[in-house]
CSV table of C-alpha atoms and ligand atoms in Angstrom, one decimal:
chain,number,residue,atom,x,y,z
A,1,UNK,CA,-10.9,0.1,18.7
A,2,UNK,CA,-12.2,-2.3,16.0
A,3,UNK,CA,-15.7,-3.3,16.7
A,4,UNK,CA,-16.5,-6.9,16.0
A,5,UNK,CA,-18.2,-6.4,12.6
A,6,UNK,CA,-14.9,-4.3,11.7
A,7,UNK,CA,-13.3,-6.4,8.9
A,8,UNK,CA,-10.6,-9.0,9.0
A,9,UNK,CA,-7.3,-8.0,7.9
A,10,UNK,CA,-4.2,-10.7,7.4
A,11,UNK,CA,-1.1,-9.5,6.3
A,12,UNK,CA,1.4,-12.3,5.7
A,13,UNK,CA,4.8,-12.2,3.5
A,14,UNK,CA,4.9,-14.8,0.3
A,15,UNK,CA,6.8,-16.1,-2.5
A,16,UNK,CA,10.5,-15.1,-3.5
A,17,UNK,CA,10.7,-11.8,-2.9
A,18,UNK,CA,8.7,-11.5,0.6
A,19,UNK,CA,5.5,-9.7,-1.1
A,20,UNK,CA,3.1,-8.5,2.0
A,21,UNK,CA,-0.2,-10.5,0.7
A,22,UNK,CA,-3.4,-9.5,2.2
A,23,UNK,CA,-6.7,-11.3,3.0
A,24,UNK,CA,-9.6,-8.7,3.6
A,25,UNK,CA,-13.1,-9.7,4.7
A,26,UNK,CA,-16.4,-8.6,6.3
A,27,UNK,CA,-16.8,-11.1,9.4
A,28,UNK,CA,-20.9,-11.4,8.8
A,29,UNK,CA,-21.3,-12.0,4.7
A,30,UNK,CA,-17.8,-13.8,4.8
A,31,UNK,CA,-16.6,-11.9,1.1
A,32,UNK,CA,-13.1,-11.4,1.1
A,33,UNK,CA,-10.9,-10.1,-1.4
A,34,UNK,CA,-6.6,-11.5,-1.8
A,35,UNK,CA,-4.6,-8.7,-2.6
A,36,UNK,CA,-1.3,-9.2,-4.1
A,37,UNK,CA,-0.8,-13.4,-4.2
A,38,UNK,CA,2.9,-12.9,-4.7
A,39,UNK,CA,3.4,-17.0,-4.1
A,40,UNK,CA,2.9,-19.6,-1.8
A,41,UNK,CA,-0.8,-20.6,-3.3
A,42,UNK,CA,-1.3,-23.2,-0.6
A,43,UNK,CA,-0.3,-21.0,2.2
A,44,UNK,CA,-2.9,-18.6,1.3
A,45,UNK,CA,-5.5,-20.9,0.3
A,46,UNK,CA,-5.1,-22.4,3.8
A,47,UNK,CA,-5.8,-19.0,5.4
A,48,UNK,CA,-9.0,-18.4,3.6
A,49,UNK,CA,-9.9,-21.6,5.1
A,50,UNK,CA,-8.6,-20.9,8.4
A,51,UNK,CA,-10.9,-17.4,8.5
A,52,UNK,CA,-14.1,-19.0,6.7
A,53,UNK,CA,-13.7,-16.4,4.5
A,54,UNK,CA,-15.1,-17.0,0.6
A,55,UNK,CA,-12.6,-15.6,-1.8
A,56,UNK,CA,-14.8,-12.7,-4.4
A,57,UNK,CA,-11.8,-11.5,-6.9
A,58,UNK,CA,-8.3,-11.5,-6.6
A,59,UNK,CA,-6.6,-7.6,-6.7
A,60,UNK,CA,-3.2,-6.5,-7.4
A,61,UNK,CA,-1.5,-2.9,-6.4
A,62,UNK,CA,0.3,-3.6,-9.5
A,63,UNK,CA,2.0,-6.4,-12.2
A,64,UNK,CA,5.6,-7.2,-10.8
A,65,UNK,CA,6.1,-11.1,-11.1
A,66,UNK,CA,6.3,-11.1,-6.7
A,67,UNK,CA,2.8,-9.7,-7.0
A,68,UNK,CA,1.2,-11.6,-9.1
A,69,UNK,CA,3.0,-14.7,-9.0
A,70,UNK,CA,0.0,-17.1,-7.5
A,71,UNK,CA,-2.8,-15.3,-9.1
A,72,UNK,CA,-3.7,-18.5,-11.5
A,73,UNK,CA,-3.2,-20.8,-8.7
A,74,UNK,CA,-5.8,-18.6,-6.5
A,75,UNK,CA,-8.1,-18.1,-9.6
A,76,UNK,CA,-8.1,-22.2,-10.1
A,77,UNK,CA,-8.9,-23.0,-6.7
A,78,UNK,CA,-11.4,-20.4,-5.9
A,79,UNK,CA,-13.2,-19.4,-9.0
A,80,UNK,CA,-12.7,-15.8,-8.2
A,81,UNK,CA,-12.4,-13.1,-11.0
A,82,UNK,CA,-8.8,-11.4,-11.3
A,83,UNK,CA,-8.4,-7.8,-11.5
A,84,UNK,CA,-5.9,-5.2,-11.8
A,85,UNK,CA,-5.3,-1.9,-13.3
A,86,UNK,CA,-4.9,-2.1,-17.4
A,87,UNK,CA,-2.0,0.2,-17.7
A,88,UNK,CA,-0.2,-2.8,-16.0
A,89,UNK,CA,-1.0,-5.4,-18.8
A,90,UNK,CA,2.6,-5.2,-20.5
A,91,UNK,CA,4.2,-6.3,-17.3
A,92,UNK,CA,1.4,-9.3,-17.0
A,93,UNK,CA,1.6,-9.9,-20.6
A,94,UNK,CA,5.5,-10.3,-20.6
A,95,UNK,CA,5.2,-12.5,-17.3
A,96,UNK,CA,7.5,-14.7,-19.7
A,97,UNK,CA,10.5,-12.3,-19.5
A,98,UNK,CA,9.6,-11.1,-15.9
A,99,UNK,CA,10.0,-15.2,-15.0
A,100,UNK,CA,13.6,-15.2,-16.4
A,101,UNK,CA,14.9,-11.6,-15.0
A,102,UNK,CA,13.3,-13.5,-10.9
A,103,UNK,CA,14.9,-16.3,-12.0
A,104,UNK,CA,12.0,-18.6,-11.0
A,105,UNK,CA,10.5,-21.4,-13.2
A,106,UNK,CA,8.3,-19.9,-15.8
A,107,UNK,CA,4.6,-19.8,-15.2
A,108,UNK,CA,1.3,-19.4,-17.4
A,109,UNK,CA,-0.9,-16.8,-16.4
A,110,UNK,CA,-5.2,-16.6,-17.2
A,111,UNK,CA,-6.3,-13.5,-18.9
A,112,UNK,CA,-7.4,-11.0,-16.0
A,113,UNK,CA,-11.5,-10.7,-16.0
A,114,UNK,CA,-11.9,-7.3,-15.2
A,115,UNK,CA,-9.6,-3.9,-15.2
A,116,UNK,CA,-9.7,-1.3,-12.2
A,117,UNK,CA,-9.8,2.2,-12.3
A,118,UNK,CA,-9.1,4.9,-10.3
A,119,UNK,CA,-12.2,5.4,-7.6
A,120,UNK,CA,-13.3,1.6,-8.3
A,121,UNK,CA,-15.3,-0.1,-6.0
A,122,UNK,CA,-13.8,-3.0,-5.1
A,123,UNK,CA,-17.4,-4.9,-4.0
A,124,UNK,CA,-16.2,-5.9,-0.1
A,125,UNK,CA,-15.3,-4.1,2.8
A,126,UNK,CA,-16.2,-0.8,1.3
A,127,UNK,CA,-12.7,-0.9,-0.4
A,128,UNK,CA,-12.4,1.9,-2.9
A,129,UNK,CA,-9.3,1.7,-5.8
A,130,UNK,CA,-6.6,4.7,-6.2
A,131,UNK,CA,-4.9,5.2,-9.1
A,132,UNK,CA,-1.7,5.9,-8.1
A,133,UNK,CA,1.2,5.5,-10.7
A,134,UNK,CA,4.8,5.7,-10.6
A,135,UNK,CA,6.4,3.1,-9.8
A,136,UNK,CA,4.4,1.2,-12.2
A,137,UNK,CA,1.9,2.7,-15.2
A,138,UNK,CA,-1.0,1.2,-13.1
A,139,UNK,CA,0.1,0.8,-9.6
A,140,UNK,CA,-3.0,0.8,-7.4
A,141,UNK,CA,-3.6,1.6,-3.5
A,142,UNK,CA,-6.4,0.0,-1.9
A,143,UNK,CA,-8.4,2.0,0.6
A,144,UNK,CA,-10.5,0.2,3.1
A,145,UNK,CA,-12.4,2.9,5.1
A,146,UNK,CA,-14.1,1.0,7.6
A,147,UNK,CA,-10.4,-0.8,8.5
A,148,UNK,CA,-8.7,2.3,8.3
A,149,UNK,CA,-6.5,0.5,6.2
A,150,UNK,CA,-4.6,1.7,2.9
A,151,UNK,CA,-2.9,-1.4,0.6
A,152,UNK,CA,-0.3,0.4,-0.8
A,153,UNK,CA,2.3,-2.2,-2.7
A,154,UNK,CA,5.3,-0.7,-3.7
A,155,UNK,CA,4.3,3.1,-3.8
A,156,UNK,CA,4.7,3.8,-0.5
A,157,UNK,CA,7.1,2.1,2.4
A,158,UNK,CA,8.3,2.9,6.0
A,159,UNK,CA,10.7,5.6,5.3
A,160,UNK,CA,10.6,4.6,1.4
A,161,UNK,CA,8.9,5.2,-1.6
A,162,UNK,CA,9.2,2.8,-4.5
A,163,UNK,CA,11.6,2.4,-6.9
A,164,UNK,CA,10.8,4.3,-10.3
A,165,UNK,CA,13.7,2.5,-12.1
A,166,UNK,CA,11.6,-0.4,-14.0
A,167,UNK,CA,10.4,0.5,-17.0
A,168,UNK,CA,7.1,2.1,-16.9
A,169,UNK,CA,8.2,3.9,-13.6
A,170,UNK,CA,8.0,7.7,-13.1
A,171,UNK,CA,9.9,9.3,-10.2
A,172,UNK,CA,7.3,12.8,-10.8
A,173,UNK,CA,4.4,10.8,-10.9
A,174,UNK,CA,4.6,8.6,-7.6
A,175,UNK,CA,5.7,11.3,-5.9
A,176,UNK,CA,2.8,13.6,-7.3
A,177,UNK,CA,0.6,10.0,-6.2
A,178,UNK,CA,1.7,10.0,-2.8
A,179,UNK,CA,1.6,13.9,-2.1
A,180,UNK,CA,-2.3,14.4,-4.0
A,181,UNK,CA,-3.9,10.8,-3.5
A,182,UNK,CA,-2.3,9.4,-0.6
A,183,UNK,CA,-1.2,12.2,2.0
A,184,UNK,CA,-4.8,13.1,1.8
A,185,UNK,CA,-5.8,10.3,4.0
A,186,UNK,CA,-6.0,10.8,7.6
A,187,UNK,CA,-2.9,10.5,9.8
A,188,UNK,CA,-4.1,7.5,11.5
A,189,UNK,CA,-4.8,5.2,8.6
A,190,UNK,CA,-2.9,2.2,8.5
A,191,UNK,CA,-0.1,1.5,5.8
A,192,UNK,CA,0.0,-1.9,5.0
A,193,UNK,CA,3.2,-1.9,2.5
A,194,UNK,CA,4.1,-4.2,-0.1
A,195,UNK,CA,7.1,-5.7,1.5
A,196,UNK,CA,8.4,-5.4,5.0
A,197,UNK,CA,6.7,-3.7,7.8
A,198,UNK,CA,3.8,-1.1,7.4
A,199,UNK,CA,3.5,2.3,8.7
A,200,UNK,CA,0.8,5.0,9.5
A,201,UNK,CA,0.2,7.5,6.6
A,202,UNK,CA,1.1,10.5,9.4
A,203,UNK,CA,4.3,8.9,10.0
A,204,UNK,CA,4.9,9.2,6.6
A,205,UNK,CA,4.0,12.4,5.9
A,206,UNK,CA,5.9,13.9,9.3
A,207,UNK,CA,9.4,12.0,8.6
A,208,UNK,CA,9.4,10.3,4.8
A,209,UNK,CA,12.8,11.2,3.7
A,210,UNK,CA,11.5,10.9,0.3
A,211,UNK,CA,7.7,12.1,0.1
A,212,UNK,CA,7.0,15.0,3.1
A,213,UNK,CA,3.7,16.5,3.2
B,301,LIG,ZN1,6.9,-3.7,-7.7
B,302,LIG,ZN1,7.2,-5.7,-4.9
């Protein structure tokens, strides 16, 4: 059972493509980090107000447009520092193209502050990066020990693993993520996906169609 000073975790879908966009934050010093602000700024503005939760950097499992799509909106209003992993910067960079292929209205994006990298600390809620490419050059899971919760964007779904047919993708390499980085978890932790519902990383390893132990 999650004690009361376990931390707050809000999964909630945004922006065109239904991105899962997560709020994460330590109920006593009120840090929290977004995770993937795929769209609908205000929505998620209004939920860091909702929670009283103070907003320290904005993280993303990896640079597809329904991912990252509110980032300067979230940066403008909150001050915090964007990150994300740098093998990723050609799909932020060419946000441009990546507007018109979504066919959504193009959109200017800030320079990120700071790059992660595999075993990063992530400065709240003891969450720790994983490097775990495939579907993108620098997709990234998010592990939050103390929630027992992994953020896994679009490496790893319910009875899915993500596509590897973007450029950049691998089909070796996320399944060589999963297997090494992510299957080493314990069965119980909680899979919050990057779109639809989550999972449990023993589910996954038992009856993944794709990704078996
Ligand atoms: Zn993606
Ligand atoms: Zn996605």
């Amino acid at each position: 059972m999650a004690d009361k000073n376990s931390p707050i975790v809000v999964t909630f879908p945004v922006g065109p493509l239904q991105c899962n966009c997560t709020i994460i934050g330590d109920p006593v010093s009120k840090k929290a980090l977004v995770i993937d602000p795929g769209g609908d700024a205000q929505l998620i503005l209004s939920k860091l107000t909702e929670l009283a939760l103070k907003v320290v950097a904005i993280i993303h499992t990896h640079a597809h447009l329904d991912h990252i799509l509110a980032a300067g909106e979230i940066k403008k209003a909150t001050g915090a520092p964007i990150h994300l992993h740098k093998e990723d910067m050609f799909l932020w960079d060419g946000v441009a193209q990546q507007c018109v292929m979504f066919g959504v209205p193009q959109i200017s994006l800030p320079k990120p502050d700071g790059y992660l990298t595999d075993e990063h600390d992530l400065g709240c809620c003891e969450g720790v990066a994983i490097h775990t490419p495939g579907h993108t050059p620098g997709s990234t899971s998010f592990w939050f020990e103390p929630a027992k919760t992994l953020i896994a964007g679009d490496t790893l779904f319910r009875g899915g693993i993500g596509r590897t047919d973007f450029p950049g993708g691998d089909y070796n390499q996320i399944v060589k993520s999963i297997r090494q980085r992510l299957y080493a978890l314990d069965d119980d932790v909680a899979v919050v996906t990057g779109h639809g519902p989550g999972t449990t990383i023993g589910v996954e390893k038992h009856s993944n169609m794709f990704v078996r132990a």
